[in-house]
PDB file of C-alpha atoms in Angstrom:
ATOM      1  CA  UNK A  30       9.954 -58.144 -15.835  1.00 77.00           C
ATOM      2  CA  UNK A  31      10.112 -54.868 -13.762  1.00 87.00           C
ATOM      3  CA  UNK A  32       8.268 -56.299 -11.106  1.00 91.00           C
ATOM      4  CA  UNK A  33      11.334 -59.119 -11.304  1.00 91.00           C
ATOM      5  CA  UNK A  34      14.340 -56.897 -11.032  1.00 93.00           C
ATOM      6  CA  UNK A  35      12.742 -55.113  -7.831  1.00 94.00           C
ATOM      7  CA  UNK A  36      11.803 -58.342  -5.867  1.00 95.00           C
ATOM      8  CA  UNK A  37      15.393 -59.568  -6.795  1.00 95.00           C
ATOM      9  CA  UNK A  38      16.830 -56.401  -5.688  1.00 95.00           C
ATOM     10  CA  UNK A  39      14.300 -56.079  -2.827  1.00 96.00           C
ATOM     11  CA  UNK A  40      15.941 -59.344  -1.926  1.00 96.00           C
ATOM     12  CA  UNK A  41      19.738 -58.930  -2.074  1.00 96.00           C
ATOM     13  CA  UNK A  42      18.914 -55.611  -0.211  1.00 96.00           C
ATOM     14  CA  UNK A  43      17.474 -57.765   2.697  1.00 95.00           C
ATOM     15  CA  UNK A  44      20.384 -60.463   2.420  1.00 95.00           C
ATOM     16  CA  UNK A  45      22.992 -57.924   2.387  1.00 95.00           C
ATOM     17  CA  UNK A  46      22.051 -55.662   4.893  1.00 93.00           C
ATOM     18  CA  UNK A  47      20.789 -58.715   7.385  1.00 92.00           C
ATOM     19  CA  UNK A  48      24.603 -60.009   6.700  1.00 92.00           C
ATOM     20  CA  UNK A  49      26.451 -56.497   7.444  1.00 90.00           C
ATOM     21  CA  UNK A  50      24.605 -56.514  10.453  1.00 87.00           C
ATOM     22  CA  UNK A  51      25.326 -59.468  11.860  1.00 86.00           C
ATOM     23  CA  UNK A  52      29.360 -58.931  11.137  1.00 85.00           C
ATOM     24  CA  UNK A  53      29.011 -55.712  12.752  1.00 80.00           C
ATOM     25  CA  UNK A  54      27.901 -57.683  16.278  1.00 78.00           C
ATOM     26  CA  UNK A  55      30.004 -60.437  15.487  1.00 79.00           C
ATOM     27  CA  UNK A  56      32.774 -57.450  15.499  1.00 74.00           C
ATOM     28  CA  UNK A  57      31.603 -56.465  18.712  1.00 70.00           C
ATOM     29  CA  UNK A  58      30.822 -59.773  20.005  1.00 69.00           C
ATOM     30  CA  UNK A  59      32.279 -62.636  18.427  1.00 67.00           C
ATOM     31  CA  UNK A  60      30.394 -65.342  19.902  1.00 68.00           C
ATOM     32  CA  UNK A  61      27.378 -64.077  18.597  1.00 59.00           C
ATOM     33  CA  UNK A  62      27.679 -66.648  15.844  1.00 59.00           C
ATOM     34  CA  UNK A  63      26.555 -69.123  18.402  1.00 56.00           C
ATOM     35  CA  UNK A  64      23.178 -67.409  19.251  1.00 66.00           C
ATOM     36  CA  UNK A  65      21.693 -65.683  15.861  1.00 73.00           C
ATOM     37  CA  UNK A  66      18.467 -65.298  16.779  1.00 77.00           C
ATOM     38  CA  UNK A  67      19.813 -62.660  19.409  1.00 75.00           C
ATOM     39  CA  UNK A  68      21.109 -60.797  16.511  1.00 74.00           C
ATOM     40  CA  UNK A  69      17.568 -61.414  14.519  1.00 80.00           C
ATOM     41  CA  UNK A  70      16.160 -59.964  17.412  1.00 81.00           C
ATOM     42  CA  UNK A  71      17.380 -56.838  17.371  1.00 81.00           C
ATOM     43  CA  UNK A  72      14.815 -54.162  16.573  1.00 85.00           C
ATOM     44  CA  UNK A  73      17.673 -51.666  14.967  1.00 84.00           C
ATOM     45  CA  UNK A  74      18.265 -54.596  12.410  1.00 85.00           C
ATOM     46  CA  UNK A  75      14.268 -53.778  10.937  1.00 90.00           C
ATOM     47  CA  UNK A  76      14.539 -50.295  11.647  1.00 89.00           C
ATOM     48  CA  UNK A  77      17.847 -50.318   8.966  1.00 86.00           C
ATOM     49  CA  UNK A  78      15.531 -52.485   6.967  1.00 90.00           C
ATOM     50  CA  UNK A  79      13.033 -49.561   6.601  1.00 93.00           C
ATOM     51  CA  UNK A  80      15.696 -46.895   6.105  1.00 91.00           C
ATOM     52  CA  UNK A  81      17.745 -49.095   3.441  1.00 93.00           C
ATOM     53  CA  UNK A  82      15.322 -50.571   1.156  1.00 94.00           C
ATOM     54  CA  UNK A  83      13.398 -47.208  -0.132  1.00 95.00           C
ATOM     55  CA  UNK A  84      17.302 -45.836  -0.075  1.00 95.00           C
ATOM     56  CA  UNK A  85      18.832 -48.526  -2.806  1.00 96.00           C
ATOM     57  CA  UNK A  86      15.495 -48.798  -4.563  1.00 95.00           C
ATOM     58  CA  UNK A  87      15.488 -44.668  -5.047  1.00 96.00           C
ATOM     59  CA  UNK A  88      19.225 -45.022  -6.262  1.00 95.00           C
ATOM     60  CA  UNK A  89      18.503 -47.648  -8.724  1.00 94.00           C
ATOM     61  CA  UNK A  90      15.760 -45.968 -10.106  1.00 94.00           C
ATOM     62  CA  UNK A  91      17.527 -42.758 -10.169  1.00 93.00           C
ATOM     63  CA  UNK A  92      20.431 -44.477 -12.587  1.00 90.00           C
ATOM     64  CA  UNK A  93      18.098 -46.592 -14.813  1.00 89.00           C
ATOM     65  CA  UNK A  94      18.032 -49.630 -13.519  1.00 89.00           C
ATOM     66  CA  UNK A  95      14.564 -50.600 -14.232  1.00 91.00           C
ATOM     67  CA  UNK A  96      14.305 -49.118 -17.485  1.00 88.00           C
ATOM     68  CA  UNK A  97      14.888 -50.741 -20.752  1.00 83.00           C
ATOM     69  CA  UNK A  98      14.281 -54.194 -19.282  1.00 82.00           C
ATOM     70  CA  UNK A  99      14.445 -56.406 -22.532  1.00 79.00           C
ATOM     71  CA  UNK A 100      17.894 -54.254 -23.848  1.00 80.00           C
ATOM     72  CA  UNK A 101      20.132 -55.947 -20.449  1.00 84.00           C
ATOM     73  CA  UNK A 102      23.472 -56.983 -21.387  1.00 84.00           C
ATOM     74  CA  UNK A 103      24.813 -58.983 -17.854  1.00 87.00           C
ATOM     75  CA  UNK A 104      27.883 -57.276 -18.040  1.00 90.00           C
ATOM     76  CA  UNK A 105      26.675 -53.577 -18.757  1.00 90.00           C
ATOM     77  CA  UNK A 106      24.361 -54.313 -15.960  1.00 90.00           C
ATOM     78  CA  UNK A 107      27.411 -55.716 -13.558  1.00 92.00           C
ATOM     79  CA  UNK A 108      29.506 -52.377 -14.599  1.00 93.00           C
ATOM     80  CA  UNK A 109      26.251 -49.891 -13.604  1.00 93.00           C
ATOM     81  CA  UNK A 110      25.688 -52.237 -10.463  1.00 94.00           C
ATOM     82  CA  UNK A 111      29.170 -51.761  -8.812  1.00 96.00           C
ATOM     83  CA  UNK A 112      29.085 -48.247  -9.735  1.00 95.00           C
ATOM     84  CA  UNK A 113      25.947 -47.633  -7.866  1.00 95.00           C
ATOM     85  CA  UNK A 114      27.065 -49.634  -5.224  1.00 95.00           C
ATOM     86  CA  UNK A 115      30.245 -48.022  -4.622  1.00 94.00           C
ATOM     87  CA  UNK A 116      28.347 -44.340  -5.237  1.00 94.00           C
ATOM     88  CA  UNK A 117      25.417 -46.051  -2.311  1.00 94.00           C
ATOM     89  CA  UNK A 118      27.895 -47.201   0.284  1.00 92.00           C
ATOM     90  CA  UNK A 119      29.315 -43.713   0.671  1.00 88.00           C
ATOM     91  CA  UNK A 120      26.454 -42.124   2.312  1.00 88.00           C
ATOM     92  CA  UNK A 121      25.983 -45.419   4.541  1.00 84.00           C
ATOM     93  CA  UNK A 122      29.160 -45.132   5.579  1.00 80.00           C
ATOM     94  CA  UNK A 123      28.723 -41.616   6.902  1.00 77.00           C
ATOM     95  CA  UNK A 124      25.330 -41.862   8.080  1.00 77.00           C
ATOM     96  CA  UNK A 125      25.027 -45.455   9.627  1.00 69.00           C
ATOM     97  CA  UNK A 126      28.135 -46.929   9.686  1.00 64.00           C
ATOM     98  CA  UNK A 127      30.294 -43.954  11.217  1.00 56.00           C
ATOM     99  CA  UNK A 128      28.281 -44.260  14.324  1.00 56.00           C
ATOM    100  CA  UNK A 129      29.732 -47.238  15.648  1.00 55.00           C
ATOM    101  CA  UNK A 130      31.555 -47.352  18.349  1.00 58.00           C
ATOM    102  CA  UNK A 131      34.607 -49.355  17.645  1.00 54.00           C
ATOM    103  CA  UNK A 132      37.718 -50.078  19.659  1.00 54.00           C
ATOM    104  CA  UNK A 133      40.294 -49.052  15.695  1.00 59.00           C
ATOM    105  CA  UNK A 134      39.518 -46.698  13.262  1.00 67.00           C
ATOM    106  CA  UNK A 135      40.604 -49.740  10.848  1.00 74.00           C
ATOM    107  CA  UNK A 136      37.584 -51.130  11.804  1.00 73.00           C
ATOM    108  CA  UNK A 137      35.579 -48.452  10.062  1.00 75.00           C
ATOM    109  CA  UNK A 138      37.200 -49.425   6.873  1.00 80.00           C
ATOM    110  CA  UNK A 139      36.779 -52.959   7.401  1.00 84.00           C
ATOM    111  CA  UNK A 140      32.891 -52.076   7.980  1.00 84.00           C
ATOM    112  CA  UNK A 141      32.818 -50.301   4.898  1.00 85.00           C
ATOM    113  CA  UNK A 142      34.608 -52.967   2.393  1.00 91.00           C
ATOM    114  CA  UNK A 143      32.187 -55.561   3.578  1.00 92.00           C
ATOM    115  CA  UNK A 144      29.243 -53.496   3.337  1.00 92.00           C
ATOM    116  CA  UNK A 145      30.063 -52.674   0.071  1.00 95.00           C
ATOM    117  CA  UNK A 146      31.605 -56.289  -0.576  1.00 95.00           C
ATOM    118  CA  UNK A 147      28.485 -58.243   0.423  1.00 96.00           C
ATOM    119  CA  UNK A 148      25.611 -55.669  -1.236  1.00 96.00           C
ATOM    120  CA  UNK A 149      27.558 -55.628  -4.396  1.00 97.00           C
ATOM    121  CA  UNK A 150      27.100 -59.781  -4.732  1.00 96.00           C
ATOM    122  CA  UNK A 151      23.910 -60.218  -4.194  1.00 96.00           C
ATOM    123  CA  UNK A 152      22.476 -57.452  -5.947  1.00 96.00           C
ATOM    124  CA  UNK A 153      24.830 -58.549  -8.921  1.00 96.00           C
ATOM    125  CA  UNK A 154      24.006 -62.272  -8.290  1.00 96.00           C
ATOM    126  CA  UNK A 155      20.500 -61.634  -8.547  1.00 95.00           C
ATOM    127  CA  UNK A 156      20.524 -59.684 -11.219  1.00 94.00           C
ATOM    128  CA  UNK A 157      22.475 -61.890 -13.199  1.00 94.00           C
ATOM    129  CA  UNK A 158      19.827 -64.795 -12.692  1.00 94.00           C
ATOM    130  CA  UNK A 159      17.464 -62.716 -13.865  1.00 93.00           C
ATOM    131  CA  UNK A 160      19.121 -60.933 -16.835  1.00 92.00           C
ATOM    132  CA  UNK A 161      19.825 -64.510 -18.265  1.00 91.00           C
ATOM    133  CA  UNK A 162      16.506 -65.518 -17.605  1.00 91.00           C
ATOM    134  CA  UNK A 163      15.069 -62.465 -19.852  1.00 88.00           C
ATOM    135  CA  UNK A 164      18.148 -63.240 -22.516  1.00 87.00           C
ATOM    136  CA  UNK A 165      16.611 -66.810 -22.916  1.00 88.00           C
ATOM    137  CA  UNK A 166      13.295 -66.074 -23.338  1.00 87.00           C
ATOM    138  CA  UNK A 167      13.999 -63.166 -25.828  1.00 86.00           C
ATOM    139  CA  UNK A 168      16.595 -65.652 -27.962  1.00 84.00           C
ATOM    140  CA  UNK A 169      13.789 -68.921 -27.785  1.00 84.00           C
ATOM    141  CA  UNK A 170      11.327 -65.706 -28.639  1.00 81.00           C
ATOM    142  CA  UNK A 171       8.881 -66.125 -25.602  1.00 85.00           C
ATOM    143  CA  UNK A 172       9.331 -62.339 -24.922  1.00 84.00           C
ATOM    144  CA  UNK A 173      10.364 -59.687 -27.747  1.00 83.00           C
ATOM    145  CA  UNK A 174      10.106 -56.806 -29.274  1.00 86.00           C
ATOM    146  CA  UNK A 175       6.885 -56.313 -31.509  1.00 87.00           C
ATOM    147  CA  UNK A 176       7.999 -55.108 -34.673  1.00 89.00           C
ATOM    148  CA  UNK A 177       6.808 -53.933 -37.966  1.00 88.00           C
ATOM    149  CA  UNK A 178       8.174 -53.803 -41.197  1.00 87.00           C
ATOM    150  CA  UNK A 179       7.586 -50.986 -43.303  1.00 86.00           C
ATOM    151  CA  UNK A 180       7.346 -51.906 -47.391  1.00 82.00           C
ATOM    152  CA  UNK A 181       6.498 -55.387 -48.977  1.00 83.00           C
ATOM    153  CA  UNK A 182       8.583 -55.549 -51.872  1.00 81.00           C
ATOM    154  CA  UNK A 183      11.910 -57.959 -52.016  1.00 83.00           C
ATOM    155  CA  UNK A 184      14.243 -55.999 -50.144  1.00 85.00           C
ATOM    156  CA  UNK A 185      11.121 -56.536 -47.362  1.00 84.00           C
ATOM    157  CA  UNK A 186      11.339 -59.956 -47.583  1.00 87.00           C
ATOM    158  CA  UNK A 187      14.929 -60.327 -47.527  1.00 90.00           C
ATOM    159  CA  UNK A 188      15.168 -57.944 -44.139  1.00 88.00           C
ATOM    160  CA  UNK A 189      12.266 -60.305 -42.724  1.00 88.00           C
ATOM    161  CA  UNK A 190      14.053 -63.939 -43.542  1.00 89.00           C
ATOM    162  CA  UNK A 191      17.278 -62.406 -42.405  1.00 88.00           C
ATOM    163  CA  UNK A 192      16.213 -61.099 -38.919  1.00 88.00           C
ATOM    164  CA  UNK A 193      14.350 -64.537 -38.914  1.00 86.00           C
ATOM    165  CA  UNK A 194      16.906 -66.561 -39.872  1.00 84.00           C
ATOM    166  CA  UNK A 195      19.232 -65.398 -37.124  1.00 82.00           C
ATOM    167  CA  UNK A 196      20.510 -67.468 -34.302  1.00 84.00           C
ATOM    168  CA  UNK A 197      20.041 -67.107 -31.390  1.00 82.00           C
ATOM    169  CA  UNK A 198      17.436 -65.048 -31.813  1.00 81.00           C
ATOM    170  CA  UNK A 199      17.023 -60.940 -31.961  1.00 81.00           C
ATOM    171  CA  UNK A 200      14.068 -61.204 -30.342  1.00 83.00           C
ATOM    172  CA  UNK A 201      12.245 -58.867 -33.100  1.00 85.00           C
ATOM    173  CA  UNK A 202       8.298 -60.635 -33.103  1.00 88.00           C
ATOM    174  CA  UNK A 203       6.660 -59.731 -36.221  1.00 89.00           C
ATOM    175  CA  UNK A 204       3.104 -58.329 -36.190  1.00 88.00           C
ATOM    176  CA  UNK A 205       2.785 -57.501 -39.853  1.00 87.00           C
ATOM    177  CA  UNK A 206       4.115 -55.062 -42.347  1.00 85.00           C
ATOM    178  CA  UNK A 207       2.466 -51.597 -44.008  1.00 87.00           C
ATOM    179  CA  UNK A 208       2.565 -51.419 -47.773  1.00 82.00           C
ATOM    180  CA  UNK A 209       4.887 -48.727 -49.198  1.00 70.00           C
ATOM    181  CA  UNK A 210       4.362 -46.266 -51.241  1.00 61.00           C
ATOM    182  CA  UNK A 211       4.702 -48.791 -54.913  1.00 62.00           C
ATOM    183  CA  UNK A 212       1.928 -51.481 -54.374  1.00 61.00           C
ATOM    184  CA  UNK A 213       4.555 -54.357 -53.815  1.00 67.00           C
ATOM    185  CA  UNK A 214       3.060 -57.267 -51.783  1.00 78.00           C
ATOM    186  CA  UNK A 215       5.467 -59.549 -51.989  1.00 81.00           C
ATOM    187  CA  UNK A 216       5.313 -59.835 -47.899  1.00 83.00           C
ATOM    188  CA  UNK A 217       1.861 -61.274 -47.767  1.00 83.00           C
ATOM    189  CA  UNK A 218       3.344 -64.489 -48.057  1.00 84.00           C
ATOM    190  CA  UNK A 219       5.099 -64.218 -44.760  1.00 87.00           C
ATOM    191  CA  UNK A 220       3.062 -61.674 -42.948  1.00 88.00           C
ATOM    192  CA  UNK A 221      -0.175 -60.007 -42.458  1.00 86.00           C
ATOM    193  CA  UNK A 222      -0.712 -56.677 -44.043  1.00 84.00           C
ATOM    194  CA  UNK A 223      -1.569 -53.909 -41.308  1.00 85.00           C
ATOM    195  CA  UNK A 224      -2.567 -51.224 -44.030  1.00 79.00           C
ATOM    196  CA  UNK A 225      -0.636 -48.600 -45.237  1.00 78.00           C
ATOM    197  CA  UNK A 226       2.412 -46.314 -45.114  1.00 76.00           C
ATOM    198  CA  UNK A 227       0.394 -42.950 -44.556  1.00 73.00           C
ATOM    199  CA  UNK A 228      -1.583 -45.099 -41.455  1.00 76.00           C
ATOM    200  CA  UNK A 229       2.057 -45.841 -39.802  1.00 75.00           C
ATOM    201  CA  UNK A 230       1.207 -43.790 -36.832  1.00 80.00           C
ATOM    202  CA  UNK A 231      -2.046 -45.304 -36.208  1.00 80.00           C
ATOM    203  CA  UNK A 232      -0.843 -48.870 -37.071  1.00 80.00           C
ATOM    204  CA  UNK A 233       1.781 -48.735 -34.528  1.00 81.00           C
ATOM    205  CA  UNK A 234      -0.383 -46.881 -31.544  1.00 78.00           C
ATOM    206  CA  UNK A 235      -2.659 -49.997 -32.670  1.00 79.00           C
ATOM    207  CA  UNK A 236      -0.557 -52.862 -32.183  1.00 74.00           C
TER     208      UNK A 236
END
């Protein structure tokens, strides 16, 4: 799922950036809309490529963003993205965008919103494709969260049919259960038995 969340932000870095710089020509030169490729062309477009890319990837990692995978909520991860963004598009600004040689200092502004405008999207858009994606799997249970009950005695088997029960799922996968400390075994109906309380440690670096 890691891997997922960098392609899809290695993507809307690409998009993004390939975007701002064609609106910065097209600022310059507006008929450059009819001839792309001369804008594709331009070596400084792969060279900001090269700079950018390790740039937003370091930032994301730096705030989390590929941590904690399976724990996602799309809006938490909306919120952190246009933070980051905004935080991001600062240094840009001073160190790429600030450059330019425009005919209005409004244009700098202008420069800046879009940047900001167009990253923000499609690292958001992305992200929220793939964020469902992991949501749906964890609620159908084709991804989860191996877990292990610790006891076997009723209240054991109420927690289990109760985290089973729910809908849509928690996405908790259950591997077995240790016996407590009283002999109950109540959960051997429902689950294997993985040994005991005093093996916890072991039973979990197992499994």
């Amino acid at each position: 799922q890691v891997i997922k969340y960098l392609l899809g932000d290695l993507f809307a870095i690409l998009l993004a950036w390939t975007l701002f710089f064609i609106y910065r020509k097209y600022s310059v030169s507006p008929n450059i809309h009819l001839n792309i490729q001369e804008a594709l062309a331009d070596l400084n477009l792969y060279i900001g490529w090269l700079v950018i890319i390790p740039y937003w990837i370091f930032l994301y990692a730096i705030y989390g963003a590929y941590r904690k995978i399976y724990r996602k909520a799309r809006l938490t991860e909306t919120i952190q993205t246009f933070f980051v963004t905004f935080i991001g598009i600062i240094p840009i600004f001073f160190v790429l965008i600030l450059d330019d040689e425009v005919s209005s200092y409004t244009l700098y502004t202008k420069y800046a919103f879009v940047a900001f405008t167009l990253h923000f999207i499609s690292t958001a858009f992305m992200r929220f494709i793939i964020t469902s994606n992991t949501a749906w799997k964890i609620h159908k249970k084709i991804i989860g969260f191996k877990t292990i009950i610790v006891g076997s005695d009723d209240n054991a088997v109420a927690i289990y049919k109760e985290i089973e029960g729910l809908r849509p799922s928690s996405g908790n996968l259950f591997v077995g259960y240790v016996n407590g400390s009283h002999g109950h075994d109540q959960l051997a109906a429902f689950l294997p038995s993985l040994g005991t309380y005093d093996k916890l440690k072991e039973v979990v670096q197992t499994h």
